[in-house]
Amino acid sequence: MYKRQERRIDALVIQLNQRGLRAGDRVLVAVPVSIETFIIMLALLKAGTVIMFIDPAHSTSSIARILSSWPPVAVISTRGLLMLRYFFPELGRIPHKLVIDGPKDGVERLRFSDADARCLPTEHRSPADSAL
């Protein structure tokens, strides 16, 4: 079971790299908690990216300020949550929009298949770099 999950993680890292995401890039994760959430997080960490979360309890002005102050390069979300980009222009300005539940309005879908996987090394980062 762990080997299959490792292949799924590596397949996601390949997809992230194909979309131009690199070590140090900030990626906003906005998905409900599931096994896929953890696969996404492990893939992002393996790729050396910085994972961002936004607390839904924040006010809309706080969320807008966070996204403006530390703009992510990509967002990984569900189609429904990505609809919030119409209320938050900062979300709409994120270059890479990826969804886990099907393409919509020009966004790309991440595939959780291990068919394209190959063993990838973990991106080495400095202990001073952020992970989250």
CSV table of C-alpha atoms in Angstrom, one decimal:
chain,number,residue,atom,x,y,z
A,1,MET,CA,0.0,0.0,0.0
A,2,TYR,CA,2.8,2.5,0.9
A,3,LYS,CA,4.6,1.7,-2.4
A,4,ARG,CA,1.4,2.6,-4.4
A,5,GLN,CA,1.0,5.9,-2.5
A,6,GLU,CA,4.7,6.7,-3.1
A,7,ARG,CA,4.1,6.2,-6.9
A,8,ARG,CA,1.0,8.5,-6.7
A,9,ILE,CA,3.1,11.1,-4.9
A,10,ASP,CA,5.9,10.9,-7.6
A,11,ALA,CA,3.2,11.1,-10.3
A,12,LEU,CA,2.0,14.4,-8.8
A,13,VAL,CA,5.5,15.7,-8.5
A,14,ILE,CA,5.9,15.0,-12.2
A,15,GLN,CA,2.7,16.9,-13.0
A,16,LEU,CA,3.8,19.8,-10.8
A,17,ASN,CA,7.1,20.0,-12.6
A,18,GLN,CA,5.5,19.8,-16.0
A,19,ARG,CA,3.4,22.9,-15.1
A,20,GLY,CA,6.5,24.8,-14.2
A,21,LEU,CA,6.4,24.6,-10.4
A,22,ARG,CA,9.8,24.6,-8.8
A,23,ALA,CA,11.3,24.4,-5.3
A,24,GLY,CA,10.5,27.5,-3.3
A,25,ASP,CA,7.3,28.3,-5.1
A,26,ARG,CA,4.3,28.9,-2.8
A,27,VAL,CA,1.3,26.7,-3.4
A,28,LEU,CA,-2.1,27.3,-1.9
A,29,VAL,CA,-3.9,24.1,-0.9
A,30,ALA,CA,-7.7,24.4,-0.6
A,31,VAL,CA,-9.1,20.9,-0.6
A,32,PRO,CA,-11.2,18.9,1.9
A,33,VAL,CA,-9.2,16.6,4.2
A,34,SER,CA,-8.9,13.2,2.5
A,35,ILE,CA,-6.2,10.7,1.5
A,36,GLU,CA,-5.6,12.9,-1.6
A,37,THR,CA,-4.9,15.9,0.7
A,38,PHE,CA,-2.0,14.1,2.3
A,39,ILE,CA,-0.8,12.8,-1.1
A,40,ILE,CA,-0.8,16.4,-2.4
A,41,MET,CA,1.0,17.7,0.7
A,42,LEU,CA,3.7,15.0,0.5
A,43,ALA,CA,4.1,15.7,-3.3
A,44,LEU,CA,4.5,19.4,-2.6
A,45,LEU,CA,7.0,18.8,0.1
A,46,LYS,CA,8.9,16.3,-2.1
A,47,ALA,CA,9.0,18.9,-4.9
A,48,GLY,CA,10.4,21.5,-2.4
A,49,THR,CA,7.5,23.9,-2.7
A,50,VAL,CA,6.1,25.9,0.2
A,51,ILE,CA,2.5,24.9,1.2
A,52,MET,CA,0.0,27.6,2.1
A,53,PHE,CA,-3.3,27.2,3.9
A,54,ILE,CA,-5.8,29.9,4.6
A,55,ASP,CA,-7.9,29.7,7.7
A,56,PRO,CA,-11.6,29.9,6.6
A,57,ALA,CA,-12.3,31.8,9.8
A,58,HIS,CA,-10.3,34.8,8.5
A,59,SER,CA,-12.3,37.7,7.3
A,60,THR,CA,-12.4,38.3,3.5
A,61,SER,CA,-10.1,41.4,3.9
A,62,SER,CA,-7.6,39.2,5.8
A,63,ILE,CA,-7.6,36.5,3.1
A,64,ALA,CA,-7.2,39.2,0.4
A,65,ARG,CA,-4.3,40.7,2.3
A,66,ILE,CA,-2.6,37.3,2.8
A,67,LEU,CA,-2.9,36.5,-0.9
A,68,SER,CA,-1.6,39.9,-1.9
A,69,SER,CA,1.3,39.9,0.6
A,70,TRP,CA,2.4,36.3,-0.1
A,71,PRO,CA,1.0,35.5,-3.6
A,72,PRO,CA,1.1,31.8,-4.4
A,73,VAL,CA,2.3,30.6,-7.8
A,74,ALA,CA,-0.4,27.9,-7.8
A,75,VAL,CA,-3.6,26.8,-6.1
A,76,ILE,CA,-4.7,23.2,-5.8
A,77,SER,CA,-8.4,23.1,-5.0
A,78,THR,CA,-11.8,21.6,-5.8
A,79,ARG,CA,-13.9,23.2,-8.6
A,80,GLY,CA,-16.4,24.5,-6.0
A,81,LEU,CA,-13.8,26.2,-3.8
A,82,LEU,CA,-12.0,27.6,-6.9
A,83,MET,CA,-15.2,29.5,-7.7
A,84,LEU,CA,-14.2,31.8,-4.8
A,85,ARG,CA,-11.8,33.4,-7.4
A,86,TYR,CA,-14.8,35.5,-8.5
A,87,PHE,CA,-15.0,37.0,-5.0
A,88,PHE,CA,-11.2,37.2,-4.5
A,89,PRO,CA,-9.4,38.8,-7.4
A,90,GLU,CA,-6.2,37.7,-5.7
A,91,LEU,CA,-7.2,34.1,-6.4
A,92,GLY,CA,-7.8,34.8,-10.0
A,93,ARG,CA,-4.3,36.2,-10.4
A,94,ILE,CA,-2.7,33.0,-9.3
A,95,PRO,CA,-0.9,31.7,-12.5
A,96,HIS,CA,-1.5,27.9,-12.0
A,97,LYS,CA,-5.0,26.7,-11.1
A,98,LEU,CA,-5.2,23.0,-10.5
A,99,VAL,CA,-8.3,21.0,-9.4
A,100,ILE,CA,-8.7,17.5,-8.0
A,101,ASP,CA,-12.2,16.9,-9.3
A,102,GLY,CA,-12.3,17.7,-13.0
A,103,PRO,CA,-11.4,20.5,-15.3
A,104,LYS,CA,-13.5,23.7,-15.4
A,105,ASP,CA,-13.1,27.1,-16.9
A,106,GLY,CA,-9.6,26.7,-18.1
A,107,VAL,CA,-8.2,25.1,-15.0
A,108,GLU,CA,-6.3,21.8,-15.2
A,109,ARG,CA,-7.0,18.6,-13.3
A,110,LEU,CA,-4.4,16.8,-11.2
A,111,ARG,CA,-4.4,13.0,-11.8
A,112,PHE,CA,-4.0,10.7,-8.9
A,113,SER,CA,-2.8,7.8,-11.1
A,114,ASP,CA,0.4,6.0,-10.5
A,115,ALA,CA,0.7,5.0,-14.2
A,116,ASP,CA,3.2,7.7,-15.1
A,117,ALA,CA,5.2,7.5,-11.9
A,118,ARG,CA,8.9,6.9,-11.6
A,119,CYS,CA,11.0,7.1,-8.5
A,120,LEU,CA,12.0,10.7,-8.0
A,121,PRO,CA,14.4,12.1,-5.5
A,122,THR,CA,13.2,14.5,-2.8
A,123,GLU,CA,14.2,18.1,-3.6
A,124,HIS,CA,16.8,19.2,-1.1
A,125,ARG,CA,16.2,22.5,0.6
A,126,SER,CA,18.0,24.5,3.2
A,127,PRO,CA,17.0,24.1,6.8
A,128,ALA,CA,16.2,27.8,6.8
A,129,ASP,CA,13.6,27.4,4.0
A,130,SER,CA,9.9,27.3,4.7
A,131,ALA,CA,7.9,24.2,4.1
A,132,LEU,CA,4.6,25.5,5.3
